[in-house]
Coordinates of C-alpha atoms and ligand atoms in Angstrom, one line a residue:
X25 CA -65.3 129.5 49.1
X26 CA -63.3 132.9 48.6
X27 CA -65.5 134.3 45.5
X28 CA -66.6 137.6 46.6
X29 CA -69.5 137.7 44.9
X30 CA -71.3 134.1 46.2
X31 CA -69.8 135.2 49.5
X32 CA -71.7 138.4 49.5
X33 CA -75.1 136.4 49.3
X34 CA -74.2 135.0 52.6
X35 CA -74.3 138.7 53.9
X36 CA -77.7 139.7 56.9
X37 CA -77.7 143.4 57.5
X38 CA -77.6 143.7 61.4
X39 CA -76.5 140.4 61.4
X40 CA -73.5 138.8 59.6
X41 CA -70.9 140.3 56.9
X42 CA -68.1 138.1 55.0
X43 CA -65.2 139.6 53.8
X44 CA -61.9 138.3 52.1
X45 CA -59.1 138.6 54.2
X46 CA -55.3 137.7 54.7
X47 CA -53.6 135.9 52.5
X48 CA -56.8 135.3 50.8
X49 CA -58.7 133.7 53.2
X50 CA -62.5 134.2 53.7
X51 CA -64.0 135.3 57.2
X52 CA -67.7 136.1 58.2
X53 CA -68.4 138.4 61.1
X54 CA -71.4 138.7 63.0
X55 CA -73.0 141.7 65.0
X56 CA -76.3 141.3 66.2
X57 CA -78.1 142.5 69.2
X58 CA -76.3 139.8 71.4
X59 CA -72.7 140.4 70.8
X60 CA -70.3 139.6 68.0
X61 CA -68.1 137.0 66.5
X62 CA -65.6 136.5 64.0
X63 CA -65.4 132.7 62.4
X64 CA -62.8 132.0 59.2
X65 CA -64.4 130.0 56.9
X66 CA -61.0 127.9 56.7
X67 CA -61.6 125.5 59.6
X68 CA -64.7 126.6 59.9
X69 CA -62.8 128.5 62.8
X70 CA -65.4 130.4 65.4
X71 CA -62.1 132.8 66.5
X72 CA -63.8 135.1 68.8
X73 CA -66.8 136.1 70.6
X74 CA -68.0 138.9 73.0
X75 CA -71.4 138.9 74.2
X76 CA -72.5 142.6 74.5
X77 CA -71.9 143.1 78.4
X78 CA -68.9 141.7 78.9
X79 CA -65.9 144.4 78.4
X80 CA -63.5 141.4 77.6
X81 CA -64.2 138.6 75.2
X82 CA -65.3 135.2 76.0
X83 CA -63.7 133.4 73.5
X84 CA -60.0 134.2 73.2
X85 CA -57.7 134.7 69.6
X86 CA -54.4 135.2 70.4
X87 CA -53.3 138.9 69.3
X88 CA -50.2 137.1 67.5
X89 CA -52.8 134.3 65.7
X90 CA -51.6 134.5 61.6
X91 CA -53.9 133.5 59.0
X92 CA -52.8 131.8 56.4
X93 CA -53.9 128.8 53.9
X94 CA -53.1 125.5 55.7
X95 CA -52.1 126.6 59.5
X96 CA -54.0 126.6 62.6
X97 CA -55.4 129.6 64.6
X98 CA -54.1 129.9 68.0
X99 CA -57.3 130.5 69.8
X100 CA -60.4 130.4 68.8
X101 CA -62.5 127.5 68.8
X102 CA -60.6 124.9 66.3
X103 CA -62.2 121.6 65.0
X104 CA -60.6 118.8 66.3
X105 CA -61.5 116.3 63.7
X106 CA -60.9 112.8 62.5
X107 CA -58.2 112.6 65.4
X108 CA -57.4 114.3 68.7
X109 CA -53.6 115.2 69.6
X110 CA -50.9 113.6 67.5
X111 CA -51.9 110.7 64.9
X112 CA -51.3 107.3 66.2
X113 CA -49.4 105.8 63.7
X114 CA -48.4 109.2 61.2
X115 CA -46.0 111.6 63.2
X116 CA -45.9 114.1 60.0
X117 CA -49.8 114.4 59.6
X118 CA -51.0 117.1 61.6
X119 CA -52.0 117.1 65.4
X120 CA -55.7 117.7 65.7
X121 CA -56.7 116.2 62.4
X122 CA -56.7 118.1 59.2
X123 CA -60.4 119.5 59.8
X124 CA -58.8 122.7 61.2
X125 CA -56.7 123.8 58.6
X126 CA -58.9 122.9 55.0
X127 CA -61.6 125.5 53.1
X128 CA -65.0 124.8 54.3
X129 CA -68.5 125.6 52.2
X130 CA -70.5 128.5 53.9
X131 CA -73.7 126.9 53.7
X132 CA -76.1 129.5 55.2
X133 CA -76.7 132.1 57.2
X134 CA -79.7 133.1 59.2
X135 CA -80.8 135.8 61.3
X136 CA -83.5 134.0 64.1
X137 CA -86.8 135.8 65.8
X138 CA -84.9 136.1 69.0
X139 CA -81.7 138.1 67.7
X140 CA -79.5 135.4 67.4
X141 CA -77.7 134.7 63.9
X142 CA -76.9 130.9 63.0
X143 CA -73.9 129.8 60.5
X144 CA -73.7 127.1 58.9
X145 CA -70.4 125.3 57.3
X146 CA -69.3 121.8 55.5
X147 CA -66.5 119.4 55.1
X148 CA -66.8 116.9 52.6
X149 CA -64.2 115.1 51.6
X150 CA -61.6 115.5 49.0
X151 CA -58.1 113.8 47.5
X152 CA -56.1 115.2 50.1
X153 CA -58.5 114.3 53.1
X154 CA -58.8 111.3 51.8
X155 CA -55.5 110.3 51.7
X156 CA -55.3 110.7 55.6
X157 CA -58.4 109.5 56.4
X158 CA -60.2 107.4 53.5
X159 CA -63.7 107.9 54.4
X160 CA -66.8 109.4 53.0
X161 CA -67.4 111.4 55.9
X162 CA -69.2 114.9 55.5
X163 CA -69.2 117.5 58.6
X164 CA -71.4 119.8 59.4
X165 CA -70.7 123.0 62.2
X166 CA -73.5 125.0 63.3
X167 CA -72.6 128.3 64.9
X168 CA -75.6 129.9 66.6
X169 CA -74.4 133.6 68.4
X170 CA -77.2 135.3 71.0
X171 CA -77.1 135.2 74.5
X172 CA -75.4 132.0 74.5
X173 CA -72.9 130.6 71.4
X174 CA -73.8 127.2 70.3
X175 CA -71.3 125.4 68.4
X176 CA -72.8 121.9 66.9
X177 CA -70.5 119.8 65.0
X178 CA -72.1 116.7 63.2
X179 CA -70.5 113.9 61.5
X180 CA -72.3 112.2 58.7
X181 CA -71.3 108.5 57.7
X182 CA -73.1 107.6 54.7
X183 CA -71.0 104.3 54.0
X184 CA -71.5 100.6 54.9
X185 CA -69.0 100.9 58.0
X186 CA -69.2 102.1 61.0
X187 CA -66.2 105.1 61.6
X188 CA -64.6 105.4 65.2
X189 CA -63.1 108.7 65.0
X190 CA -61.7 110.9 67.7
X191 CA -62.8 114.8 67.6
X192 CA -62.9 118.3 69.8
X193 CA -64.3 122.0 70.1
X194 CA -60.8 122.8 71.3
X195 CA -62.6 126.5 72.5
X196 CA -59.8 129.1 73.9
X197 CA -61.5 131.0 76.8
X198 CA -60.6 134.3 77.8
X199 CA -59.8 134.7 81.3
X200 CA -58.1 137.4 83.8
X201 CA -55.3 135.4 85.2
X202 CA -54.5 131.5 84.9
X203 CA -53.4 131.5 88.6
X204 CA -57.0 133.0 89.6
X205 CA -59.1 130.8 88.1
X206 CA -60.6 127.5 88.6
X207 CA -62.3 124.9 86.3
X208 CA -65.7 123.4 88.5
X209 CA -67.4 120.4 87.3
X210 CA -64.6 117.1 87.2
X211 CA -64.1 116.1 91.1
X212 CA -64.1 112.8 91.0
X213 CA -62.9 112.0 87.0
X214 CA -60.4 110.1 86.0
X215 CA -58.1 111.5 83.8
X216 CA -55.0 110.9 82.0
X217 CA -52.4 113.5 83.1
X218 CA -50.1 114.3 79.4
X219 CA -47.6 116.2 81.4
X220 CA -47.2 113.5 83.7
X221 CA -46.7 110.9 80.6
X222 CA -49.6 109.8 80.4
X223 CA -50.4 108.9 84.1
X224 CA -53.7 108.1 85.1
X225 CA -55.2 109.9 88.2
X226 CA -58.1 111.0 89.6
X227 CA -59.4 115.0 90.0
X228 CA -59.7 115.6 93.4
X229 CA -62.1 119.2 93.8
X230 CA -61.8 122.4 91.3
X231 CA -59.0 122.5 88.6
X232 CA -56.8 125.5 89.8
X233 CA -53.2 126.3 87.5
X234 CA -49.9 126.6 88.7
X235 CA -47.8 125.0 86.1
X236 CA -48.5 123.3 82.7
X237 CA -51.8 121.3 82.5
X238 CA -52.6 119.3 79.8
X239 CA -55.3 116.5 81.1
X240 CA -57.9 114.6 78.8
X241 CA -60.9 113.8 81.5
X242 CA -62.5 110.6 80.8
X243 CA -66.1 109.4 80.7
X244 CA -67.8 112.6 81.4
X245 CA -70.5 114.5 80.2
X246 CA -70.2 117.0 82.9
X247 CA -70.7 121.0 82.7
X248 CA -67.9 122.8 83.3
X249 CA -67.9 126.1 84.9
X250 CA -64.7 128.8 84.8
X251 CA -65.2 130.6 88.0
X252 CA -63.1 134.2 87.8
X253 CA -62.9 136.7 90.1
X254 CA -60.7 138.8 88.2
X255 CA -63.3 139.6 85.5
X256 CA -65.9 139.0 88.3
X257 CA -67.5 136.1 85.8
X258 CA -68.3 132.5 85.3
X259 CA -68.1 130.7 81.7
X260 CA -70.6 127.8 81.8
X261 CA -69.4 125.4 79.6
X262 CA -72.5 122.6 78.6
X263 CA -72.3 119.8 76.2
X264 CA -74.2 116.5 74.7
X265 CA -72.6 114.1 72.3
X266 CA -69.4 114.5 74.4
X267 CA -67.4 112.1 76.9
X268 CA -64.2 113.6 77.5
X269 CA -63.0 117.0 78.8
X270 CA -59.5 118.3 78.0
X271 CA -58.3 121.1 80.1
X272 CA -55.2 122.7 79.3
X273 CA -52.7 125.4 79.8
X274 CA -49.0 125.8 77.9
X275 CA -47.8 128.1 81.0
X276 CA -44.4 130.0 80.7
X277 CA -41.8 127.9 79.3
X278 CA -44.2 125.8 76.4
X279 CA -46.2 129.1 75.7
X280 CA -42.7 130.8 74.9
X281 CA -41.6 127.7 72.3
X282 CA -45.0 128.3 70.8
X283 CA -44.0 131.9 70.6
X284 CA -47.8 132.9 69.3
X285 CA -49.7 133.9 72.7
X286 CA -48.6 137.6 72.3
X287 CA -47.8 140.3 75.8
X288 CA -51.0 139.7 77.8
X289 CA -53.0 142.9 79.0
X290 CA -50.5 143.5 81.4
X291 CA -47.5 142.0 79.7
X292 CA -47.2 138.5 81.7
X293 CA -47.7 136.8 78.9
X294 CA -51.3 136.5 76.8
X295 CA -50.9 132.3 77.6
X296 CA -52.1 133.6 81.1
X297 CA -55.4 134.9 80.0
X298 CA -57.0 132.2 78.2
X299 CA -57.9 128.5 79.0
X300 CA -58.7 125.7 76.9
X301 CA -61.9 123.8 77.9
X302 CA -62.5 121.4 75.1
X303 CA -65.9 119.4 74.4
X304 CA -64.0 115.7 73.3
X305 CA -64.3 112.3 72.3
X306 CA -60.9 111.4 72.4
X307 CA -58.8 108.2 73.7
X308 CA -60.8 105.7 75.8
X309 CA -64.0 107.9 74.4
X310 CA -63.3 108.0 70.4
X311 CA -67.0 108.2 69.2
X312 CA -68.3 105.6 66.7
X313 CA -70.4 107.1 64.0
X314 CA -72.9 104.3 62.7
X315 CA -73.3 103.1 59.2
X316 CA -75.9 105.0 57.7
X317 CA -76.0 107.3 60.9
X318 CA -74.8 110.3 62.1
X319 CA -72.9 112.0 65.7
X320 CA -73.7 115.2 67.0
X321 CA -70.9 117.0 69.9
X322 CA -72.6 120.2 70.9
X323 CA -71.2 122.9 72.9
X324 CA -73.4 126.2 74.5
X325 CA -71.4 128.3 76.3
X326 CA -72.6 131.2 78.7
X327 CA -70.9 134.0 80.6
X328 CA -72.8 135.2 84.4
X329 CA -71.8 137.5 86.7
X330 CA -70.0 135.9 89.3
Ligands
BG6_404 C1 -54.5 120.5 73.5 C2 -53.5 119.3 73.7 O1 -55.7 120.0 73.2 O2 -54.0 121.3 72.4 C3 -52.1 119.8 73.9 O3 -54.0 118.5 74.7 C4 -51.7 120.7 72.8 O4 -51.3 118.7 74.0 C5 -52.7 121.8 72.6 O5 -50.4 121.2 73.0 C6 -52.4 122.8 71.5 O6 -52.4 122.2 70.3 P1 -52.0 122.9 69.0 O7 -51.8 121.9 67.9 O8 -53.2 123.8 68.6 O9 -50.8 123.8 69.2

């Protein structure tokens, strides 16, 4: 939706305002007593948030992210959706499914008793989703913003079949150094290591960084926590409707071929300041949606003082 005017109905004072933006794309921001958030309306893309009293935000858009019909955000939260990573058998379709990059409907927008303000967004399908993924599929995110941000993303399956599909809130958190840090919440999970080709090992302890990591944890429903000194906080990270974890970093040489990650706050690099914890149900955990049924992956995420 990019008409001004049915955008503007959309529009809470105190609470959410929608504007048209580059290249023509639509974005809603919100502001409430909580914090804000900015989410484009193409991939129904949460790309930031900062909850009041943090002085850095949470969730992490790359200062270098473009905007433009058809291409990802780098950062953000994207919608991994109706496959994660490359597709199996379609090199030129694109990585992360095509749920990230198509115009979603702004459905509504609410401003709740306890300050929070909820968006909500929807996919259904059209000629060119369906010639990637031939399904009848509709999608539904929730964003909720207050002292937590919720991010619910529901897949309806009206048809006969049942649909196995592989998704992810692929969030970008905002951190003060990637070499600080450490990921809580997998000892003991088996995952498959991507930079290792595809190796499977087990995590043994906290997730700490000092090269590229690119793991998909398996069988896990676990809360994550990013412990940070630097920033003297902790990102709780708790799902449902998900059973797999991906954590990932580019580092140096990757972040540099991707050339979008921007200077960094002290000009190391901005690939050093964010993390990707991402809610999935990807390889051995693709999630069947029933006939007639629906799936729900939902995502609240929480920043403490350490
Ligand atoms: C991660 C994948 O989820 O996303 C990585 O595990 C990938 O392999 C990364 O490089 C970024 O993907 P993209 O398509 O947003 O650049």
């Amino acid at each position: 939706m990019s008409n001004p005017t049915l955008l503007a109905r959309h529009a809470i004072p105190g609470h959410v305002s929608l504007r048209i933006g580059t290249n023509g794309l639509a974005f809603a921001d919100i502001d409430n007593a909580h914090g804000s958030a900015s989410l484009c309306l193409q991939g129904a893309h949460l790309m930031s948030w900062r909850p009041k009293d943090q002085a850095e935000p949470v969730v992490w858009l790359s200062p270098l992210a473009t905007f433009a019909p058809g291409k990802s955000i780098r950062g953000g939260a994207p919608v991994c959706w109706p496959w994660f990573g490359p597709h199996v058998t379609e090199s030129g379709w694109p990585g992360h499914g095509f749920a990230r990059t198509v115009p979603w409907e702004l459905c509504d927008t609410a401003a709740l008793p306890d300050g929070s303000t909820s968006i909500g967004l929807t996919l259904t399908p059209t000629e060119a989703t369906r010639a990637q993924w031939p399904h009848e599929a509709r999608l539904a995110l929730r964003v909720s913003v207050g002292r937590r941000l919720r991010i619910e993303l529901t897949t309806h399956n009206p048809g006969p079949q049942d649909l196995v599909l592989g998704e992810a809130l692929h969030t970008y958190l905002g951190i003060s150094d990637i070499g600080a840090v450490e990921v809580q919440g997998l000892d003991a999970c088996e995952y498959v290591d991507k930079v290792a080709g595809a190796v499977r090992k087990v995590q043994r302890g906290a997730v700490r960084f000092a090269g590229e990591v690119d793991r998909v944890y398996l069988n896990t429903g676990a809360d994550c926590v990013i412990v940070d000194p630097g920033l003297q906080r902790r990102i709780e990270i708790a799902k449902t409707g998900s059973r797999a974890t991906v954590v990932w970093t580019p580092w140096a040489e990757k972040a540099d071929k991707m050339g979008d990650f921007g200077p960094g706050r002290a000009g190391q690099g901005g690939w050093r300041e964010m993390v990707c914890v991402e809610s999935a149900n990807a390889l051995d955990n693709v999630v069947t949606v029933p006939a007639g049924g629906s799936h729900t992956l939902s995502v609240s995420y929480a920043a403490l003082p350490l």
